[in-house]
């Protein structure tokens, strides 16, 4: 659900946000344009696939202990190179790098911190299913010249902007500056992102859920209870049928929820408890939670609003329940009851 739109470019949209609404300053506008431009380059690389010799493993393992794909490495490089010279950033952190990347001394430094998952949904790269980029923008704390990992450890409520792209049948960019959620579609002929949805809203109720059900035996009781009730459908306590979808690219699953509602869950379970969860707080859970809340949805760890969590580490993982408000609140209520 969304308001009708006048099809303006991302550039014009950002200038209007700067000029008329003072939502952003020139530095943040440049930052977002540069991220958008880098994502277009990633879209080209993803789109070339086997023709570009970019499929398969890169042969290295990232800080998460996951095998890096060639496209993970390439996307990270594209985002780094695009963003380091503009003068708008103090440092960059990424899923693919152990530590933050400082801005080289030959370039001016700015007041923002950028953190991203360069290519989300890695398991889908080689099988031609939608993948995407997730990013979050924070302010660099005042007086900090050489930011380190600690300076990125800000609760998600401090984000000044967040967004994601989906490299799917069309390439989309979804963005929030803290005043609603906007969707842009890449016009491949013009090479420009064009505003196609304004002020997206997630319906409060839904009949669709997303979870990796193969983990069922590892789930905690409140998650089992919640999902079992959904699966009982009309005959169960919910009195209606629910459908299930799981793309296994967070960008694609969240985008479906933003488009037609739903609840997305990646709980902490016995399989991932020692790591704290599956999804990463700073560059997956926080930006997606900011977007979802801005679209009228909710995002919780099961016991706490995600945006209120004080991060403890750059690559910290966390439980995620997000999407249609009434379902996220119900899942959280079952956690509270179990306590
Ligand atoms: O980045 C992690 C991620 O690939 C998400 O995009 C996705 O939602 C999830 O992991 C998929 O997890 P699983 O492999 O358990 O289905
Ligand atoms: Mn990811």
mmCIF file of N, CA, C and O in Angstrom, residues 205-214 216 219 223-233 238 240-248 253-254 256-257 260-267 321-324 327-328 330-331:
data_model
loop_
_atom_site.group_PDB
_atom_site.id
_atom_site.type_symbol
_atom_site.label_atom_id
_atom_site.label_comp_id
_atom_site.label_asym_id
_atom_site.label_seq_id
_atom_site.Cartn_x
_atom_site.Cartn_y
_atom_site.Cartn_z
ATOM 1 N N UNK A 205 -2.343 -6.387 9.740
ATOM 2 C CA UNK A 205 -2.683 -7.811 9.842
ATOM 3 C C UNK A 205 -2.238 -8.514 8.575
ATOM 4 O O UNK A 205 -2.085 -7.891 7.527
ATOM 5 N N UNK A 206 -2.032 -9.802 8.687
ATOM 6 C CA UNK A 206 -1.515 -10.560 7.546
ATOM 7 C C UNK A 206 -1.933 -12.015 7.645
ATOM 8 O O UNK A 206 -2.311 -12.483 8.723
ATOM 9 N N UNK A 207 -1.835 -12.732 6.531
ATOM 10 C CA UNK A 207 -2.042 -14.182 6.551
ATOM 11 C C UNK A 207 -0.831 -14.872 5.939
ATOM 12 O O UNK A 207 -0.951 -15.915 5.325
ATOM 13 N N UNK A 208 0.338 -14.231 6.081
ATOM 14 C CA UNK A 208 1.551 -14.810 5.479
ATOM 15 C C UNK A 208 2.710 -14.716 6.477
ATOM 16 O O UNK A 208 2.891 -13.681 7.111
ATOM 17 N N UNK A 209 3.481 -15.776 6.579
ATOM 18 C CA UNK A 209 4.646 -15.740 7.475
ATOM 19 C C UNK A 209 5.870 -16.314 6.779
ATOM 20 O O UNK A 209 5.763 -17.061 5.803
ATOM 21 N N UNK A 210 7.051 -15.912 7.278
ATOM 22 C CA UNK A 210 8.319 -16.356 6.695
ATOM 23 C C UNK A 210 9.256 -16.792 7.802
ATOM 24 O O UNK A 210 9.567 -16.008 8.712
ATOM 25 N N UNK A 211 9.679 -18.046 7.740
ATOM 26 C CA UNK A 211 10.647 -18.576 8.712
ATOM 27 C C UNK A 211 11.298 -19.790 8.067
ATOM 28 O O UNK A 211 10.664 -20.465 7.237
ATOM 29 N N UNK A 212 12.553 -20.056 8.416
ATOM 30 C CA UNK A 212 13.186 -21.276 7.923
ATOM 31 C C UNK A 212 12.696 -22.433 8.798
ATOM 32 O O UNK A 212 13.225 -22.684 9.883
ATOM 33 N N UNK A 213 11.649 -23.118 8.298
ATOM 34 C CA UNK A 213 10.965 -24.127 9.107
ATOM 35 C C UNK A 213 11.814 -25.372 9.346
ATOM 36 O O UNK A 213 11.487 -26.190 10.193
ATOM 37 N N UNK A 214 12.924 -25.508 8.623
ATOM 38 C CA UNK A 214 13.785 -26.671 8.861
ATOM 39 C C UNK A 214 14.446 -26.591 10.244
ATOM 40 O O UNK A 214 14.970 -27.580 10.741
ATOM 41 N N UNK A 216 12.845 -25.988 12.987
ATOM 42 C CA UNK A 216 11.768 -26.129 13.978
ATOM 43 C C UNK A 216 12.217 -26.844 15.256
ATOM 44 O O UNK A 216 11.913 -26.416 16.356
ATOM 45 N N UNK A 219 13.833 -24.601 17.845
ATOM 46 C CA UNK A 219 13.175 -23.383 18.335
ATOM 47 C C UNK A 219 12.848 -23.441 19.816
ATOM 48 O O UNK A 219 12.591 -24.516 20.372
ATOM 49 N N UNK A 223 8.313 -19.601 20.122
ATOM 50 C CA UNK A 223 8.351 -19.593 18.654
ATOM 51 C C UNK A 223 7.563 -20.786 18.128
ATOM 52 O O UNK A 223 6.749 -20.672 17.204
ATOM 53 N N UNK A 224 7.772 -21.938 18.762
ATOM 54 C CA UNK A 224 7.002 -23.139 18.370
ATOM 55 C C UNK A 224 5.512 -22.900 18.497
ATOM 56 O O UNK A 224 4.740 -23.220 17.606
ATOM 57 N N UNK A 225 5.137 -22.326 19.648
ATOM 58 C CA UNK A 225 3.707 -22.067 19.892
ATOM 59 C C UNK A 225 3.160 -21.134 18.814
ATOM 60 O O UNK A 225 2.117 -21.418 18.205
ATOM 61 N N UNK A 226 3.876 -20.055 18.558
ATOM 62 C CA UNK A 226 3.389 -19.058 17.596
ATOM 63 C C UNK A 226 3.239 -19.685 16.206
ATOM 64 O O UNK A 226 2.188 -19.577 15.570
ATOM 65 N N UNK A 227 4.276 -20.388 15.747
ATOM 66 C CA UNK A 227 4.237 -20.941 14.381
ATOM 67 C C UNK A 227 3.229 -22.089 14.289
ATOM 68 O O UNK A 227 2.495 -22.206 13.303
ATOM 69 N N UNK A 228 3.163 -22.917 15.331
ATOM 70 C CA UNK A 228 2.175 -24.015 15.306
ATOM 71 C C UNK A 228 0.761 -23.479 15.174
ATOM 72 O O UNK A 228 -0.056 -24.014 14.429
ATOM 73 N N UNK A 229 0.476 -22.398 15.882
ATOM 74 C CA UNK A 229 -0.872 -21.812 15.793
ATOM 75 C C UNK A 229 -1.158 -21.298 14.382
ATOM 76 O O UNK A 229 -2.281 -21.408 13.895
ATOM 77 N N UNK A 230 -0.127 -20.737 13.736
ATOM 78 C CA UNK A 230 -0.316 -20.278 12.345
ATOM 79 C C UNK A 230 -0.624 -21.470 11.450
ATOM 80 O O UNK A 230 -1.505 -21.426 10.593
ATOM 81 N N UNK A 231 0.129 -22.561 11.686
ATOM 82 C CA UNK A 231 -0.012 -23.732 10.816
ATOM 83 C C UNK A 231 -1.337 -24.468 11.027
ATOM 84 O O UNK A 231 -1.799 -25.164 10.133
ATOM 85 N N UNK A 232 -1.928 -24.288 12.210
ATOM 86 C CA UNK A 232 -3.227 -24.941 12.455
ATOM 87 C C UNK A 232 -4.355 -24.275 11.670
ATOM 88 O O UNK A 232 -5.436 -24.831 11.541
ATOM 89 N N UNK A 233 -4.100 -23.079 11.175
ATOM 90 C CA UNK A 233 -5.040 -22.405 10.278
ATOM 91 C C UNK A 233 -6.432 -22.257 10.855
ATOM 92 O O UNK A 233 -6.610 -22.039 12.049
ATOM 93 N N UNK A 238 -6.221 -19.457 15.836
ATOM 94 C CA UNK A 238 -6.240 -18.208 15.059
ATOM 95 C C UNK A 238 -7.476 -18.100 14.165
ATOM 96 O O UNK A 238 -7.800 -17.022 13.687
ATOM 97 N N UNK A 240 -7.998 -18.746 11.122
ATOM 98 C CA UNK A 240 -7.818 -18.427 9.697
ATOM 99 C C UNK A 240 -6.559 -19.131 9.181
ATOM 100 O O UNK A 240 -5.652 -19.452 9.964
ATOM 101 N N UNK A 241 -6.517 -19.335 7.874
ATOM 102 C CA UNK A 241 -5.355 -19.999 7.267
ATOM 103 C C UNK A 241 -4.232 -19.001 7.026
ATOM 104 O O UNK A 241 -4.485 -17.852 6.673
ATOM 105 N N UNK A 242 -3.006 -19.486 7.194
ATOM 106 C CA UNK A 242 -1.824 -18.671 6.892
ATOM 107 C C UNK A 242 -1.005 -19.371 5.822
ATOM 108 O O UNK A 242 -0.890 -20.599 5.820
ATOM 109 N N UNK A 243 -0.398 -18.578 4.950
ATOM 110 C CA UNK A 243 0.484 -19.116 3.911
ATOM 111 C C UNK A 243 1.935 -18.876 4.332
ATOM 112 O O UNK A 243 2.217 -17.966 5.114
ATOM 113 N N UNK A 244 2.868 -19.689 3.801
ATOM 114 C CA UNK A 244 4.268 -19.488 4.151
ATOM 115 C C UNK A 244 5.120 -19.214 2.923
ATOM 116 O O UNK A 244 4.879 -19.805 1.864
ATOM 117 N N UNK A 245 6.096 -18.286 3.063
ATOM 118 C CA UNK A 245 7.057 -17.971 2.013
ATOM 119 C C UNK A 245 8.427 -17.839 2.642
ATOM 120 O O UNK A 245 8.557 -17.250 3.717
ATOM 121 N N UNK A 246 9.477 -18.355 2.002
ATOM 122 C CA UNK A 246 10.845 -18.190 2.512
ATOM 123 C C UNK A 246 11.794 -18.149 1.320
ATOM 124 O O UNK A 246 12.087 -19.184 0.719
ATOM 125 N N UNK A 247 12.244 -16.934 0.950
ATOM 126 C CA UNK A 247 13.160 -16.811 -0.185
ATOM 127 C C UNK A 247 14.589 -17.135 0.250
ATOM 128 O O UNK A 247 15.393 -17.625 -0.536
ATOM 129 N N UNK A 248 14.897 -16.831 1.539
ATOM 130 C CA UNK A 248 16.255 -16.982 2.083
ATOM 131 C C UNK A 248 17.188 -15.878 1.616
ATOM 132 O O UNK A 248 18.403 -16.017 1.706
ATOM 133 N N UNK A 253 12.586 -11.221 1.207
ATOM 134 C CA UNK A 253 11.508 -11.527 2.144
ATOM 135 C C UNK A 253 10.954 -10.242 2.764
ATOM 136 O O UNK A 253 9.739 -10.085 2.905
ATOM 137 N N UNK A 254 11.842 -9.323 3.133
ATOM 138 C CA UNK A 254 11.370 -8.062 3.726
ATOM 139 C C UNK A 254 10.628 -7.236 2.668
ATOM 140 O O UNK A 254 9.618 -6.609 2.960
ATOM 141 N N UNK A 256 8.842 -8.304 0.204
ATOM 142 C CA UNK A 256 7.484 -8.836 0.040
ATOM 143 C C UNK A 256 6.581 -8.322 1.170
ATOM 144 O O UNK A 256 5.436 -7.917 0.928
ATOM 145 N N UNK A 257 7.117 -8.300 2.372
ATOM 146 C CA UNK A 257 6.336 -7.842 3.525
ATOM 147 C C UNK A 257 5.997 -6.361 3.394
ATOM 148 O O UNK A 257 4.899 -5.919 3.719
ATOM 149 N N UNK A 260 3.116 -6.376 0.659
ATOM 150 C CA UNK A 260 1.765 -6.891 0.911
ATOM 151 C C UNK A 260 1.552 -7.412 2.333
ATOM 152 O O UNK A 260 0.548 -8.050 2.605
ATOM 153 N N UNK A 261 2.489 -7.112 3.236
ATOM 154 C CA UNK A 261 2.343 -7.530 4.630
ATOM 155 C C UNK A 261 2.928 -8.905 4.876
ATOM 156 O O UNK A 261 3.311 -9.614 3.937
ATOM 157 N N UNK A 262 3.008 -9.277 6.155
ATOM 158 C CA UNK A 262 3.580 -10.571 6.521
ATOM 159 C C UNK A 262 4.453 -10.411 7.753
ATOM 160 O O UNK A 262 4.706 -9.295 8.216
ATOM 161 N N UNK A 263 4.892 -11.548 8.287
ATOM 162 C CA UNK A 263 5.853 -11.502 9.394
ATOM 163 C C UNK A 263 7.066 -12.327 8.998
ATOM 164 O O UNK A 263 6.936 -13.425 8.440
ATOM 165 N N UNK A 264 8.252 -11.759 9.243
ATOM 166 C CA UNK A 264 9.527 -12.421 8.944
ATOM 167 C C UNK A 264 10.174 -12.747 10.288
ATOM 168 O O UNK A 264 10.257 -11.886 11.166
ATOM 169 N N UNK A 265 10.625 -13.998 10.429
ATOM 170 C CA UNK A 265 11.233 -14.397 11.704
ATOM 171 C C UNK A 265 12.555 -15.107 11.487
ATOM 172 O O UNK A 265 12.636 -16.021 10.661
ATOM 173 N N UNK A 266 13.584 -14.668 12.202
ATOM 174 C CA UNK A 266 14.781 -15.488 12.356
ATOM 175 C C UNK A 266 15.129 -15.468 13.834
ATOM 176 O O UNK A 266 15.899 -14.640 14.294
ATOM 177 N N UNK A 267 14.498 -16.399 14.601
ATOM 178 C CA UNK A 267 14.696 -16.374 16.053
ATOM 179 C C UNK A 267 16.072 -16.906 16.447
ATOM 180 O O UNK A 267 16.742 -17.559 15.640
ATOM 181 N N UNK A 321 12.112 -10.508 14.595
ATOM 182 C CA UNK A 321 10.699 -10.713 14.245
ATOM 183 C C UNK A 321 10.241 -9.373 13.695
ATOM 184 O O UNK A 321 10.207 -8.388 14.439
ATOM 185 N N UNK A 322 9.933 -9.301 12.410
ATOM 186 C CA UNK A 322 9.517 -7.996 11.889
ATOM 187 C C UNK A 322 8.413 -8.126 10.852
ATOM 188 O O UNK A 322 8.237 -9.169 10.230
ATOM 189 N N UNK A 323 7.668 -7.029 10.718
ATOM 190 C CA UNK A 323 6.615 -6.987 9.703
ATOM 191 C C UNK A 323 5.312 -6.449 10.255
ATOM 192 O O UNK A 323 5.319 -5.498 11.052
ATOM 193 N N UNK A 324 4.211 -7.092 9.850
ATOM 194 C CA UNK A 324 2.878 -6.621 10.230
ATOM 195 C C UNK A 324 2.764 -6.522 11.752
ATOM 196 O O UNK A 324 3.037 -7.498 12.479
ATOM 197 N N UNK A 327 0.993 -9.089 14.238
ATOM 198 C CA UNK A 327 1.645 -10.411 14.330
ATOM 199 C C UNK A 327 2.947 -10.317 15.128
ATOM 200 O O UNK A 327 3.249 -11.194 15.937
ATOM 201 N N UNK A 328 3.729 -9.266 14.890
ATOM 202 C CA UNK A 328 4.993 -9.117 15.635
ATOM 203 C C UNK A 328 4.671 -8.954 17.124
ATOM 204 O O UNK A 328 5.323 -9.561 17.985
ATOM 205 N N UNK A 330 2.074 -10.100 18.692
ATOM 206 C CA UNK A 330 1.608 -11.388 19.223
ATOM 207 C C UNK A 330 2.811 -12.306 19.515
ATOM 208 O O UNK A 330 2.882 -12.923 20.592
ATOM 209 N N UNK A 331 3.748 -12.359 18.578
ATOM 210 C CA UNK A 331 4.939 -13.202 18.808
ATOM 211 C C UNK A 331 5.689 -12.724 20.055
ATOM 212 O O UNK A 331 6.160 -13.533 20.866
#
